[in-house]
CSV table of N, CA and C in Angstrom, one decimal:
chain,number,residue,atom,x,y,z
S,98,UNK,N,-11.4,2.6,5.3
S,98,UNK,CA,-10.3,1.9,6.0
S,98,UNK,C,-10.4,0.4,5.7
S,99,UNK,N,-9.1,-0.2,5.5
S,99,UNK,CA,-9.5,-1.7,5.1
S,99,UNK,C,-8.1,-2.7,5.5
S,100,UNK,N,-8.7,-3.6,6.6
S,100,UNK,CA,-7.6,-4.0,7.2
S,100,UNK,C,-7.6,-5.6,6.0
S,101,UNK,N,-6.1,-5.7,6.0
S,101,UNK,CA,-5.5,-7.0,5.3
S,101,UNK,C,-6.3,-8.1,6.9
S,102,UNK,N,-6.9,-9.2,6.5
S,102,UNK,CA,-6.9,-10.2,7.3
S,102,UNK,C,-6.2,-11.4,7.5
S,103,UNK,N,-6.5,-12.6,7.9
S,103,UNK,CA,-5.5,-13.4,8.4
S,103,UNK,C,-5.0,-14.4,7.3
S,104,UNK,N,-6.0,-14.2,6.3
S,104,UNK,CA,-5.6,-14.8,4.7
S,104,UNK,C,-4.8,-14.3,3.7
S,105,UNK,N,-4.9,-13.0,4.1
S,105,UNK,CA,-4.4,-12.0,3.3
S,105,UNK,C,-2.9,-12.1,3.0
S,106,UNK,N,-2.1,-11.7,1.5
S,106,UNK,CA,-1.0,-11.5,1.5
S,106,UNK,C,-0.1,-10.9,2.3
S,107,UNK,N,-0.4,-10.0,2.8
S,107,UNK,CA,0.4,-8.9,3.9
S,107,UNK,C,-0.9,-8.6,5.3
S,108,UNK,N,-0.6,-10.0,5.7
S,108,UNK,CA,-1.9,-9.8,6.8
S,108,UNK,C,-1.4,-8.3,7.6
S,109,UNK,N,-2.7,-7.9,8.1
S,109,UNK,CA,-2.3,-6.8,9.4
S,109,UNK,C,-2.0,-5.0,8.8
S,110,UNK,N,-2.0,-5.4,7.1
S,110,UNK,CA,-1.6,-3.8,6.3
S,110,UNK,C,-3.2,-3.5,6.5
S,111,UNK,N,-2.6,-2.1,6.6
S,111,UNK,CA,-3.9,-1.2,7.0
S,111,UNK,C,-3.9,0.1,6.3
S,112,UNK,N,-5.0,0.1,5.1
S,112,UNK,CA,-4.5,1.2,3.9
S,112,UNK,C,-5.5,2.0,4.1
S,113,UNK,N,-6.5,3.1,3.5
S,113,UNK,CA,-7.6,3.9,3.3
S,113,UNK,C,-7.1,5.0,2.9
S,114,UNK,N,-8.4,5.0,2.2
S,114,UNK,CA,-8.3,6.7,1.5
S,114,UNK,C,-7.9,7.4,1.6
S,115,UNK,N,-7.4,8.5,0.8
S,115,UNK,CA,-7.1,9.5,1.1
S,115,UNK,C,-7.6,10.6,1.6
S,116,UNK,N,-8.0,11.2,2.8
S,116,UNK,CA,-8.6,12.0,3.2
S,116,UNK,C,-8.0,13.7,3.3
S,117,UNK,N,-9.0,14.8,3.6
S,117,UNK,CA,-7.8,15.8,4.5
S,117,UNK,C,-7.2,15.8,6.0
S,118,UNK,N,-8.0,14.6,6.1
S,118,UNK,CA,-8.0,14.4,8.1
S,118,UNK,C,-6.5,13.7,8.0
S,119,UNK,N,-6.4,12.9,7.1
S,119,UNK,CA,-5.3,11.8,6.7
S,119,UNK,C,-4.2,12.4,6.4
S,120,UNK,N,-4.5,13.2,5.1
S,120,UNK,CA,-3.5,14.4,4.8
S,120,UNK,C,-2.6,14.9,6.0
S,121,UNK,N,-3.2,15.7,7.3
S,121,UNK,CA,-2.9,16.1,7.8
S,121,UNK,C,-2.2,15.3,8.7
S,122,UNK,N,-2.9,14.3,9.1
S,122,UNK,CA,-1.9,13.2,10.3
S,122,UNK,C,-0.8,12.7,9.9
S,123,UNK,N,-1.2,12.6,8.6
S,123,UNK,CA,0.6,11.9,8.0
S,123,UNK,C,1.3,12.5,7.3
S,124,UNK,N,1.2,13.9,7.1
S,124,UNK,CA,2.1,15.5,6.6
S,124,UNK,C,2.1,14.6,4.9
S,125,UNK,N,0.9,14.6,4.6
S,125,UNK,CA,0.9,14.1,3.0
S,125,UNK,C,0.6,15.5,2.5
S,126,UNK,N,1.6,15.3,1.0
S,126,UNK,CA,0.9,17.2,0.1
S,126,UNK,C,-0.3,16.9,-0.2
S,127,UNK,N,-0.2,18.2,-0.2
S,127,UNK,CA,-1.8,18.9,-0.6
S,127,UNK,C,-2.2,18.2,-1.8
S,128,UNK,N,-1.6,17.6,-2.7
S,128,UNK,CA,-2.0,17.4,-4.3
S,128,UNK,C,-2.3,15.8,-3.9
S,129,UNK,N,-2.0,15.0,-2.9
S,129,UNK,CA,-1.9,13.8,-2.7
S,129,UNK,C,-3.3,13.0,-2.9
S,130,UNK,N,-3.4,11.8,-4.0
S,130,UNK,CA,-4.6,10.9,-3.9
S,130,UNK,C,-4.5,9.4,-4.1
S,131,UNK,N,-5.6,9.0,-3.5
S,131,UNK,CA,-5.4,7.5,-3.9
S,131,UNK,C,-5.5,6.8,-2.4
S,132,UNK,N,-4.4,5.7,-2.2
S,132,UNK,CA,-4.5,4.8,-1.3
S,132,UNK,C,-3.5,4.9,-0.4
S,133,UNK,N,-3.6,5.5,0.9
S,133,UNK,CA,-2.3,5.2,2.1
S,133,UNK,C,-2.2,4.1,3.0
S,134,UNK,N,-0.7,3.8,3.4
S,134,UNK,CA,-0.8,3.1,4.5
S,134,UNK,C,-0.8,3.7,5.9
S,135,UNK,N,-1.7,3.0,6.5
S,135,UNK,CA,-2.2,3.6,7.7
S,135,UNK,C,-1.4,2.8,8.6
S,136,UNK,N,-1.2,1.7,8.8
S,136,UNK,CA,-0.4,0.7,9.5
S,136,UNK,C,0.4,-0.4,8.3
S,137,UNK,N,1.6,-0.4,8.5
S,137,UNK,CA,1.8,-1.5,7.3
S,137,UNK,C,1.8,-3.0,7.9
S,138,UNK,N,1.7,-3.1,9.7
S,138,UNK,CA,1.5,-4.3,10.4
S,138,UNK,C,2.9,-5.0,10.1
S,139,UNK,N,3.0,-6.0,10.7
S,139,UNK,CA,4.7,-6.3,11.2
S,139,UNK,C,5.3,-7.0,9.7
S,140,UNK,N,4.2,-7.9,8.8
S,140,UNK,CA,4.5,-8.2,7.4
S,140,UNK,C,4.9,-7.2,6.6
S,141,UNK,N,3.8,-6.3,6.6
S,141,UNK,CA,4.2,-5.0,5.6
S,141,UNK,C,5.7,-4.4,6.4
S,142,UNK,N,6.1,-3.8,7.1
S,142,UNK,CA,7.2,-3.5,7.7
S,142,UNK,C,8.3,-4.8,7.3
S,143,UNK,N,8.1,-5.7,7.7
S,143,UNK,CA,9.1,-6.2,7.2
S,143,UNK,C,9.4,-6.1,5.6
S,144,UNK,N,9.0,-6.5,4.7
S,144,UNK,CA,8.8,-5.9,3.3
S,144,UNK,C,9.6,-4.5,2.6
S,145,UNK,N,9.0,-3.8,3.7
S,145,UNK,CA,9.7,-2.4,3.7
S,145,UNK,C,8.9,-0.7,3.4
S,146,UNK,N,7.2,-1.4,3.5
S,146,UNK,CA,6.2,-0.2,3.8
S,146,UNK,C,6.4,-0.1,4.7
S,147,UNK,N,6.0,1.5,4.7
S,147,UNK,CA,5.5,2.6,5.8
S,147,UNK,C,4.7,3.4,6.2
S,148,UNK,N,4.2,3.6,7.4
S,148,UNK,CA,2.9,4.2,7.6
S,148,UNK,C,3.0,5.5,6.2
S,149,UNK,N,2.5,6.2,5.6
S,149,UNK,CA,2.2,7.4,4.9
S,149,UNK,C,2.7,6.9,3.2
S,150,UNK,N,3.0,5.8,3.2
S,150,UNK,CA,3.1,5.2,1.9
S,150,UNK,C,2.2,5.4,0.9
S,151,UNK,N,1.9,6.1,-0.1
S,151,UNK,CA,1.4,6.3,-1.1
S,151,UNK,C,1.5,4.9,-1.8
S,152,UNK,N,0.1,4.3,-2.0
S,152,UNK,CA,0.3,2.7,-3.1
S,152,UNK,C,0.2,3.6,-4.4
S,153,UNK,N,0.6,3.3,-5.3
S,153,UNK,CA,0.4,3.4,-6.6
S,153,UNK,C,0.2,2.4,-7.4
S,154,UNK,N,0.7,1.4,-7.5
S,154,UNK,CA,0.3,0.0,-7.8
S,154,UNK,C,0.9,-0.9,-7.5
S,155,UNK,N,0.4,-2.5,-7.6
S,155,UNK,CA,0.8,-3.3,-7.1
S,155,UNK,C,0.3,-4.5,-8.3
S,156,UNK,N,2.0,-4.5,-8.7
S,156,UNK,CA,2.2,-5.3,-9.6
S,156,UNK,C,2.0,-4.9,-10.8
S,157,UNK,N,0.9,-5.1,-11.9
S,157,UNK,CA,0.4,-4.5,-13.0
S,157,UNK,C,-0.6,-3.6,-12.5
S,158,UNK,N,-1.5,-4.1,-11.4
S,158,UNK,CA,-2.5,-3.1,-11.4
S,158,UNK,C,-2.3,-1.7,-10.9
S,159,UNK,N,-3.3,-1.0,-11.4
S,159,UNK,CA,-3.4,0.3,-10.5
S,159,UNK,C,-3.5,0.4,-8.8
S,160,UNK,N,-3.7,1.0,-8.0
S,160,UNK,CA,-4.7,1.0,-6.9
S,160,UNK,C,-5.5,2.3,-6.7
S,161,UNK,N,-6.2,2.3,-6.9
S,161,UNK,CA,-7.2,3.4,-6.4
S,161,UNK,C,-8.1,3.6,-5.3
S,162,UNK,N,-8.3,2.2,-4.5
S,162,UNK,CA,-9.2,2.5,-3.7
S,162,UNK,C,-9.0,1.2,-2.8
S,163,UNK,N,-9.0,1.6,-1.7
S,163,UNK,CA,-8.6,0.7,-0.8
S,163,UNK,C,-8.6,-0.9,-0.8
S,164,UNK,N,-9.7,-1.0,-1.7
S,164,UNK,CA,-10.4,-2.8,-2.0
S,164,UNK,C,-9.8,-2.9,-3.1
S,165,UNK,N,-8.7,-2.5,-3.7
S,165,UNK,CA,-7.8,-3.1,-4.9
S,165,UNK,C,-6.6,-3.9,-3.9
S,166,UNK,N,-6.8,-3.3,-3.1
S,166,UNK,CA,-5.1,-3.9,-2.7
S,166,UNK,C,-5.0,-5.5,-2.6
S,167,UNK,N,-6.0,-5.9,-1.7
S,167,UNK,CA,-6.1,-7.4,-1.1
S,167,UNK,C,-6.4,-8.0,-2.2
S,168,UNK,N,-6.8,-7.7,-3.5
S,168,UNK,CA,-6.8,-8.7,-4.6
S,168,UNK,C,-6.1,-8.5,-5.5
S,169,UNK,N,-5.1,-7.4,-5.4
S,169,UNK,CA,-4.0,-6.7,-6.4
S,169,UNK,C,-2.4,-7.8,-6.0
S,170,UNK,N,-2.4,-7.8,-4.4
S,170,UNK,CA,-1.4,-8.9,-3.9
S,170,UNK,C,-1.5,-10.4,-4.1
S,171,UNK,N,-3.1,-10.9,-4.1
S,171,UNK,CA,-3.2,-12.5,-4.7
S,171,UNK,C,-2.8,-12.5,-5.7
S,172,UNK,N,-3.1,-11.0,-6.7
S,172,UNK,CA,-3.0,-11.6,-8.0
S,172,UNK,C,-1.1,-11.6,-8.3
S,173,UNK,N,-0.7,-11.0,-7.6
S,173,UNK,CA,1.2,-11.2,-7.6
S,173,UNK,C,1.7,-12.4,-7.2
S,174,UNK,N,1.3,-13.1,-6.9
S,174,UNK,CA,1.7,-13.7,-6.1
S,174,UNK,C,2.5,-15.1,-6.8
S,175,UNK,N,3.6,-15.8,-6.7
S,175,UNK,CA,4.6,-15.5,-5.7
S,175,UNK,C,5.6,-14.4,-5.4
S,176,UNK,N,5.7,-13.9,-7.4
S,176,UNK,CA,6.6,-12.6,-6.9
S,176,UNK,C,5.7,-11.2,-6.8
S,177,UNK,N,5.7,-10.6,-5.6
S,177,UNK,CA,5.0,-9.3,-5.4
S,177,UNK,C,6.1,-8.3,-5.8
S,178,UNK,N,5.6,-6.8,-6.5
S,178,UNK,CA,5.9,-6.0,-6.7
S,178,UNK,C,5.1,-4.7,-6.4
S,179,UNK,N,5.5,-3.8,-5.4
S,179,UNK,CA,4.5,-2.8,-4.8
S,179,UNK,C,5.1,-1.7,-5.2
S,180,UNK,N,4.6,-0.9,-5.8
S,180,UNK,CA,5.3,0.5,-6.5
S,180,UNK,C,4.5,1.7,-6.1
S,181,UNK,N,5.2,2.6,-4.7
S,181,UNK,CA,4.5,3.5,-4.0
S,181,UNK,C,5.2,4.5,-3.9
S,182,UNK,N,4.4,6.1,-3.5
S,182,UNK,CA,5.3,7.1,-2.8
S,182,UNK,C,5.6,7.5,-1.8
S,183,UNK,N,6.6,7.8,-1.7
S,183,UNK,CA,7.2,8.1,0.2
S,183,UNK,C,8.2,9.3,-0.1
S,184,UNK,N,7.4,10.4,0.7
S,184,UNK,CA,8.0,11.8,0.7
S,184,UNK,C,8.3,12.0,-0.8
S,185,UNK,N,7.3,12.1,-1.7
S,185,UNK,CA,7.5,12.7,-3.2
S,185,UNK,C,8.6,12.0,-3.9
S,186,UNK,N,9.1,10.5,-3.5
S,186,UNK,CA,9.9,10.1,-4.0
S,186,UNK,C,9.3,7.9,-4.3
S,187,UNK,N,9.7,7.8,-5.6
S,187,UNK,CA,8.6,6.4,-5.8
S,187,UNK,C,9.8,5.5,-5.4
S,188,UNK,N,9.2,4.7,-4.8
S,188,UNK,CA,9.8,3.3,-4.3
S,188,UNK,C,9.4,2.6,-4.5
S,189,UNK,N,10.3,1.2,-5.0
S,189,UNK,CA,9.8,0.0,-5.5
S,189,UNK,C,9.8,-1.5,-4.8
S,190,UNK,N,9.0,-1.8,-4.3
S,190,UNK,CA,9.2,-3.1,-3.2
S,190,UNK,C,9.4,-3.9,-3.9
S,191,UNK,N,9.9,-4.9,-4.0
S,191,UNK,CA,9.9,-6.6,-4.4
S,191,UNK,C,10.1,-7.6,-3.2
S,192,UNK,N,9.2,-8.7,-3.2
S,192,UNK,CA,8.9,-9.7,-2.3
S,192,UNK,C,8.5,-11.0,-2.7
S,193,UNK,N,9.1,-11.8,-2.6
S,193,UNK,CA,8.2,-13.5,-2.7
S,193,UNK,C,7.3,-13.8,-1.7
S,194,UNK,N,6.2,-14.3,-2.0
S,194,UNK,CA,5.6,-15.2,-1.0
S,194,UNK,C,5.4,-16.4,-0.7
């Protein structure tokens, strides 16, 4: 689990692993891996993540593991671009900071 902090580009996003415990609380498929959002916190929400948000990357990078994210968004920065799944379907964020 790895909470964005108060420096952070999207303070208060709250992403982690993919688990089967996780799987199950956020009706993710069975085939699902990588990094979810667990809370997207009132930044991320505004933005337009959602709790069960599949990251796939952010910006050029990949994400794979919870501790890409927080240095995946510095490195966008000022234009962020978050490219994730939601219900088997990819969605593309764009944001300035």
């Amino acid at each position: 689990l790895q909470v964005l902090q108060q420096s952070e580009v999207l303070t208060g996003l709250t992403v982690a692993r993919i688990n089967p415990a996780l799987m199950t609380e956020l009706a993710l498929p069975l085939n699902a891996e990588g990094v979810v959002v667990v809370d997207p916190g009132s930044l991320g929400r505004r933005v337009g993540l959602q709790t069960g948000d599949i990251l796939r990357r952010i910006g050029r990078v990949p994400v794979t593991h919870p501790s890409d994210v927080g240095p995946a968004l510095r490195q966008g920065v000022p234009n962020v671009g978050i490219e994730a799944e939601r219900s088997g379907q990819r969605v593309l964020l764009r944001f300035r900071v």
